[in-house]
Short mmCIF file of N, CA, C and O in Angstrom, two decimals:
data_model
loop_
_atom_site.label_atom_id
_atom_site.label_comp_id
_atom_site.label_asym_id
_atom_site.label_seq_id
_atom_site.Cartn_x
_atom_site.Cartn_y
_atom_site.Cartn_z
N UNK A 226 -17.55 1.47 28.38
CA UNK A 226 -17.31 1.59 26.95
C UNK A 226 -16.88 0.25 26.38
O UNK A 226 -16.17 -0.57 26.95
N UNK A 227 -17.33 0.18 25.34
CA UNK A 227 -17.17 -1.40 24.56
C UNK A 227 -15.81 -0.71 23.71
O UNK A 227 -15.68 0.38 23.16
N UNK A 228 -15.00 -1.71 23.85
CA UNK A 228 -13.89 -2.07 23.07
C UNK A 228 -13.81 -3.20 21.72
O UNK A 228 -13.99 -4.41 21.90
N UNK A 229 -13.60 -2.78 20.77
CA UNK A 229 -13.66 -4.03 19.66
C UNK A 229 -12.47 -3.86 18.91
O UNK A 229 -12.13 -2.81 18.36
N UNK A 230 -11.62 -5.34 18.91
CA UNK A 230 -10.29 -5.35 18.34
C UNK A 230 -10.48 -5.32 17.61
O UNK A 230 -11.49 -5.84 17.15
N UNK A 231 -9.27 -4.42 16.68
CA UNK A 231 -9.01 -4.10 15.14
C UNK A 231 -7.85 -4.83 14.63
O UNK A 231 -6.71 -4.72 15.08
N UNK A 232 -8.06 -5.26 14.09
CA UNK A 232 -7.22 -6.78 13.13
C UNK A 232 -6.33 -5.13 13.09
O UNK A 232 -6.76 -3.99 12.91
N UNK A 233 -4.44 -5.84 13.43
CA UNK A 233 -3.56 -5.39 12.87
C UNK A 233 -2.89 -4.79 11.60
O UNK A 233 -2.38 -5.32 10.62
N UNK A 234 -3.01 -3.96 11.85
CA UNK A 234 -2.12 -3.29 10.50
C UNK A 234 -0.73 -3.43 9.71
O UNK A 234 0.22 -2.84 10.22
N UNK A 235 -0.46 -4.31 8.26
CA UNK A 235 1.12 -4.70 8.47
C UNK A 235 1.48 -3.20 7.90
O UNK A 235 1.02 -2.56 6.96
N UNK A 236 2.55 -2.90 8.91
CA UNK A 236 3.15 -1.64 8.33
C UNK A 236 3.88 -1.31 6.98
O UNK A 236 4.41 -2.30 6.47
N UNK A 237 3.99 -0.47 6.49
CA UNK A 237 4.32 0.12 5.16
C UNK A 237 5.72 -0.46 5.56
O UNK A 237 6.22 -0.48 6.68
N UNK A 238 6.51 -1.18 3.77
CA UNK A 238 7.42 -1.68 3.39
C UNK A 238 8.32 -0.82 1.94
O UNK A 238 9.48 -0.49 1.67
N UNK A 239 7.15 -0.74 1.38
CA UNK A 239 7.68 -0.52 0.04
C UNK A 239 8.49 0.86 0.11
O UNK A 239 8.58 1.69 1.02
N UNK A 240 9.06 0.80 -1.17
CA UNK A 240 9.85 1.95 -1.05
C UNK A 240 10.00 2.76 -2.52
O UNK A 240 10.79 3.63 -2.88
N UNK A 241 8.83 2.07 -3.24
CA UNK A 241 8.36 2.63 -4.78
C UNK A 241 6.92 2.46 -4.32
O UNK A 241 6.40 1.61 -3.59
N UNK A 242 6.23 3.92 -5.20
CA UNK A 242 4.18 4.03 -4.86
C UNK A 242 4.41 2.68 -5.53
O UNK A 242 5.38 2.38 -6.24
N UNK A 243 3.26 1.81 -5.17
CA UNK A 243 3.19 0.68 -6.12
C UNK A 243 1.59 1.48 -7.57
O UNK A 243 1.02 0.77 -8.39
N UNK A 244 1.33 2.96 -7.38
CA UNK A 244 0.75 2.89 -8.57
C UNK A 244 1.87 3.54 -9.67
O UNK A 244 1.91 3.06 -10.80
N UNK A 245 2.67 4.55 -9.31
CA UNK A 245 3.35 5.92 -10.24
C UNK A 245 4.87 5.34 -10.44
O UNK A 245 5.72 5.68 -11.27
N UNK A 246 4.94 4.07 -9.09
CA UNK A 246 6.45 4.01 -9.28
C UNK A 246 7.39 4.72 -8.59
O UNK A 246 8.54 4.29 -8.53
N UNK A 247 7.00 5.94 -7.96
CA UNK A 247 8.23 7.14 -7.78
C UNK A 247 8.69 6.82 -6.25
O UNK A 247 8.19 6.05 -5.42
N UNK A 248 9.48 7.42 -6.20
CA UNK A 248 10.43 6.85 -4.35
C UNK A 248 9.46 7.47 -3.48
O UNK A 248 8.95 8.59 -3.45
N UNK A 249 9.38 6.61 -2.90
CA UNK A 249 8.73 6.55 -1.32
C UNK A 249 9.49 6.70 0.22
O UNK A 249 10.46 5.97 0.40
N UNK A 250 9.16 7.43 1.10
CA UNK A 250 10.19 7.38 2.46
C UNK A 250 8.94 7.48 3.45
O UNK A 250 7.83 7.98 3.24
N UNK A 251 9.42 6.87 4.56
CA UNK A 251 9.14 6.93 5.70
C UNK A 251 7.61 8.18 5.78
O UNK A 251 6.45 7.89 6.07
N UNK A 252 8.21 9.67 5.38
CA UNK A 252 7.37 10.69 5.51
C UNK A 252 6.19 10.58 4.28
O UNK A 252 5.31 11.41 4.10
N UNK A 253 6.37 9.46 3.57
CA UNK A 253 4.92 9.61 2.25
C UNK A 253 4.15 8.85 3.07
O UNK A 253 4.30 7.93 3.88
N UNK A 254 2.77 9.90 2.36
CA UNK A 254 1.23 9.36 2.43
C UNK A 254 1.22 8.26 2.76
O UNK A 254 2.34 7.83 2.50
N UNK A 255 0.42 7.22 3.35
CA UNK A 255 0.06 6.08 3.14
C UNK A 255 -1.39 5.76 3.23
O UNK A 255 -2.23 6.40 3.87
N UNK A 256 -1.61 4.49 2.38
CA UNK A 256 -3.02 3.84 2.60
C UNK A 256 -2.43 2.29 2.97
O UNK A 256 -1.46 1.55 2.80
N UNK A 257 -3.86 2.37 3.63
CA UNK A 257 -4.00 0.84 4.02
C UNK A 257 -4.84 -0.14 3.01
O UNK A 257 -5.94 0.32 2.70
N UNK A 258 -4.47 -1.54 2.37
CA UNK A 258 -5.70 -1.78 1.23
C UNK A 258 -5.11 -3.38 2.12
O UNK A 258 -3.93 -3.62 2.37
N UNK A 259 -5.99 -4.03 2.37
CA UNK A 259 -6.50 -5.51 2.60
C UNK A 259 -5.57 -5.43 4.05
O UNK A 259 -4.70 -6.27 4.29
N UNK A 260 -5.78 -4.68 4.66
CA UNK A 260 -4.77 -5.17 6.30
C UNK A 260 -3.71 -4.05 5.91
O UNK A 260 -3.79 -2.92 6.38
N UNK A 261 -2.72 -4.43 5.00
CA UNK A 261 -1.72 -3.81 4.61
C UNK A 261 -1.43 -1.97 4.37
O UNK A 261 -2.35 -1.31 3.88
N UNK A 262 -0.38 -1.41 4.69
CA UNK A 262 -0.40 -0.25 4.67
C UNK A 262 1.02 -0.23 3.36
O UNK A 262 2.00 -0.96 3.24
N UNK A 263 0.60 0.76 2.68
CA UNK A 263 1.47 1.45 1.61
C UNK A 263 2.30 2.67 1.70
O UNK A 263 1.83 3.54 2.43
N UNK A 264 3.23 2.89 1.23
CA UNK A 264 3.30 4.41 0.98
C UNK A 264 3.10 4.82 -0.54
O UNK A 264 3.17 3.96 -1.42
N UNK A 265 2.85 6.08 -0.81
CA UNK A 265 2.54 6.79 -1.91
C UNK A 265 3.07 7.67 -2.30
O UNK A 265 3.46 8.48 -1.45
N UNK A 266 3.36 7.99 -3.80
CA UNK A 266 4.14 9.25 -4.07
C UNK A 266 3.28 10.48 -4.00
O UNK A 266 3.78 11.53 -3.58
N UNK A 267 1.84 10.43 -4.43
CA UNK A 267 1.56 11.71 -4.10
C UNK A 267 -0.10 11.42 -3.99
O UNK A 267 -0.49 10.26 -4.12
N UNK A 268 -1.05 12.52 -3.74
CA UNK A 268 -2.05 12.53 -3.03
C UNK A 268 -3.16 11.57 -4.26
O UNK A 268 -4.19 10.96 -3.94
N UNK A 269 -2.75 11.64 -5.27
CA UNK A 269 -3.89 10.66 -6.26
C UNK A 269 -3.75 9.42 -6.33
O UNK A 269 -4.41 8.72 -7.11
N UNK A 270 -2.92 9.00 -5.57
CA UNK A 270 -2.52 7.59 -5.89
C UNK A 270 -3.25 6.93 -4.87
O UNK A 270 -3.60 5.84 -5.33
N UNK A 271 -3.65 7.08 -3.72
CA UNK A 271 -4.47 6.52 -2.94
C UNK A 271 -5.62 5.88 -3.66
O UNK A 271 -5.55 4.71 -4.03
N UNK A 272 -6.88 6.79 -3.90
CA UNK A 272 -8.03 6.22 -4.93
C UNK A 272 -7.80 5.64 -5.66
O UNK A 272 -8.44 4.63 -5.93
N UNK A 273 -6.36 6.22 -6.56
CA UNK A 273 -6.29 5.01 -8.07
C UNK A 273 -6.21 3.32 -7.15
O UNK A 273 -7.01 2.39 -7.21
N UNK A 274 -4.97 3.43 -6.36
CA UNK A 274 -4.55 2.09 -5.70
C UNK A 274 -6.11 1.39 -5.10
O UNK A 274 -6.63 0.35 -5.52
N UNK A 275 -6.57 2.19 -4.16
CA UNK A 275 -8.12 1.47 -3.46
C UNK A 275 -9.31 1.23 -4.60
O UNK A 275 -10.15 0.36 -4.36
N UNK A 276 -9.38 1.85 -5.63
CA UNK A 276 -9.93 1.88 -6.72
C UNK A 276 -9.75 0.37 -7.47
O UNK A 276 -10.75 -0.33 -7.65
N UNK A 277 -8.35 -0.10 -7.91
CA UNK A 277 -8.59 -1.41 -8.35
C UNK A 277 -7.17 -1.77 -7.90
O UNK A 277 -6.21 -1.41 -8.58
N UNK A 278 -6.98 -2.61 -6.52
CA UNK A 278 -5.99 -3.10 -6.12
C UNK A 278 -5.18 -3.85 -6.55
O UNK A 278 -3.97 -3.67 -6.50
N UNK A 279 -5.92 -5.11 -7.17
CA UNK A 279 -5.31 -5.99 -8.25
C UNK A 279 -4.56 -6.04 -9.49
O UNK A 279 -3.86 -6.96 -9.92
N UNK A 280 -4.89 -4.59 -10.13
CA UNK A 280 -3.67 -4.03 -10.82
C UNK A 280 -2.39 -3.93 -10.66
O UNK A 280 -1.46 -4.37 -11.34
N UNK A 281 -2.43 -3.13 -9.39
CA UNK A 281 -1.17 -2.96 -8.97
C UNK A 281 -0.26 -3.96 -7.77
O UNK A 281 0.96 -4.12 -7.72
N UNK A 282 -1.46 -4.62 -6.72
CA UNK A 282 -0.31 -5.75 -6.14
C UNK A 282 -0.63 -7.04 -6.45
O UNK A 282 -1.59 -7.31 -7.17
N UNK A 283 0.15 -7.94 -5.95
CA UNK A 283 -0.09 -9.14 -6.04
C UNK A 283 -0.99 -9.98 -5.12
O UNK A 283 -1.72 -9.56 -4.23
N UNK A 284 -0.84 -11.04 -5.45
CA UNK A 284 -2.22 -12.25 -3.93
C UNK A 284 -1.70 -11.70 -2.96
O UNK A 284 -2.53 -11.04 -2.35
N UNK A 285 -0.33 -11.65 -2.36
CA UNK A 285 -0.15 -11.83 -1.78
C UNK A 285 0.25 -10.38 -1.18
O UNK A 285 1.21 -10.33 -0.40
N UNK A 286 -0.28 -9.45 -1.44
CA UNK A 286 0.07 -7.90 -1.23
C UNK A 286 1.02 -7.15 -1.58
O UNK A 286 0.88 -5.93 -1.63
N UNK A 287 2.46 -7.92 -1.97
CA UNK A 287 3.33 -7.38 -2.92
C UNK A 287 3.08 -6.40 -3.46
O UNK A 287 1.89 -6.51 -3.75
N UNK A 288 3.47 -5.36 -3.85
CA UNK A 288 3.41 -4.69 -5.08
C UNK A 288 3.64 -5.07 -6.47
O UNK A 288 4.76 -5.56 -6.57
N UNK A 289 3.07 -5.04 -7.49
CA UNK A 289 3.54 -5.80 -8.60
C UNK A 289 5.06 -5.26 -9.11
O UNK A 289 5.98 -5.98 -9.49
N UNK A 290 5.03 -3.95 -9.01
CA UNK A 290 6.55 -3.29 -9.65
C UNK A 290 7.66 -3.12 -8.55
O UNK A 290 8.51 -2.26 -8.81
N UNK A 291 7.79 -3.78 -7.37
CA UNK A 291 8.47 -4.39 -6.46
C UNK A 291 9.54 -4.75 -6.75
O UNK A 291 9.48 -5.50 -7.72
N UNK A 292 10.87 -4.54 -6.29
CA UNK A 292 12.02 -4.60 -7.33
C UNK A 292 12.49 -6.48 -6.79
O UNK A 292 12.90 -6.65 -5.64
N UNK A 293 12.38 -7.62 -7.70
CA UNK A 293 12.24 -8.90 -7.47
C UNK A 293 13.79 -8.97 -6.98
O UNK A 293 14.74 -8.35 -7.44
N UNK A 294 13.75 -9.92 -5.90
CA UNK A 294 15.09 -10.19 -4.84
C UNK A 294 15.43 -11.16 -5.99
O UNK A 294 16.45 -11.85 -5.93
#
């Protein structure tokens, strides 16, 4: 059987959906969009987020509504 590495996944950080805003834990949904994995507040936010990514994070995968350190 052929084996082919899968570029790493950075694990989910956030702790607001970066589309709805609402609190996120450990047990929410997640998607993965450019490498990166998310969590989500609820089941529509996936498509909206994979739908147009750039809305909601930054270059650099941030979330845009990310609460700034």
């Amino acid at each position: 059987a052929s084996w082919i590495a899968a570029t790493p996944t950075v694990p989910a950080t956030n702790t607001a959906c970066p589309v709805l805003g609402g609190k996120v834990t450990e047990k929410s949904k997640t998607v993965v969009v450019r490498g990166r994995e998310y969590r989500l507040c609820c089941p529509g936010c996936d498509t909206t987020l994979l739908k147009d990514p750039d809305k909601y994070l930054q270059k650099d995968g941030t979330p845009k509504n990310a609460a700034k350190k």
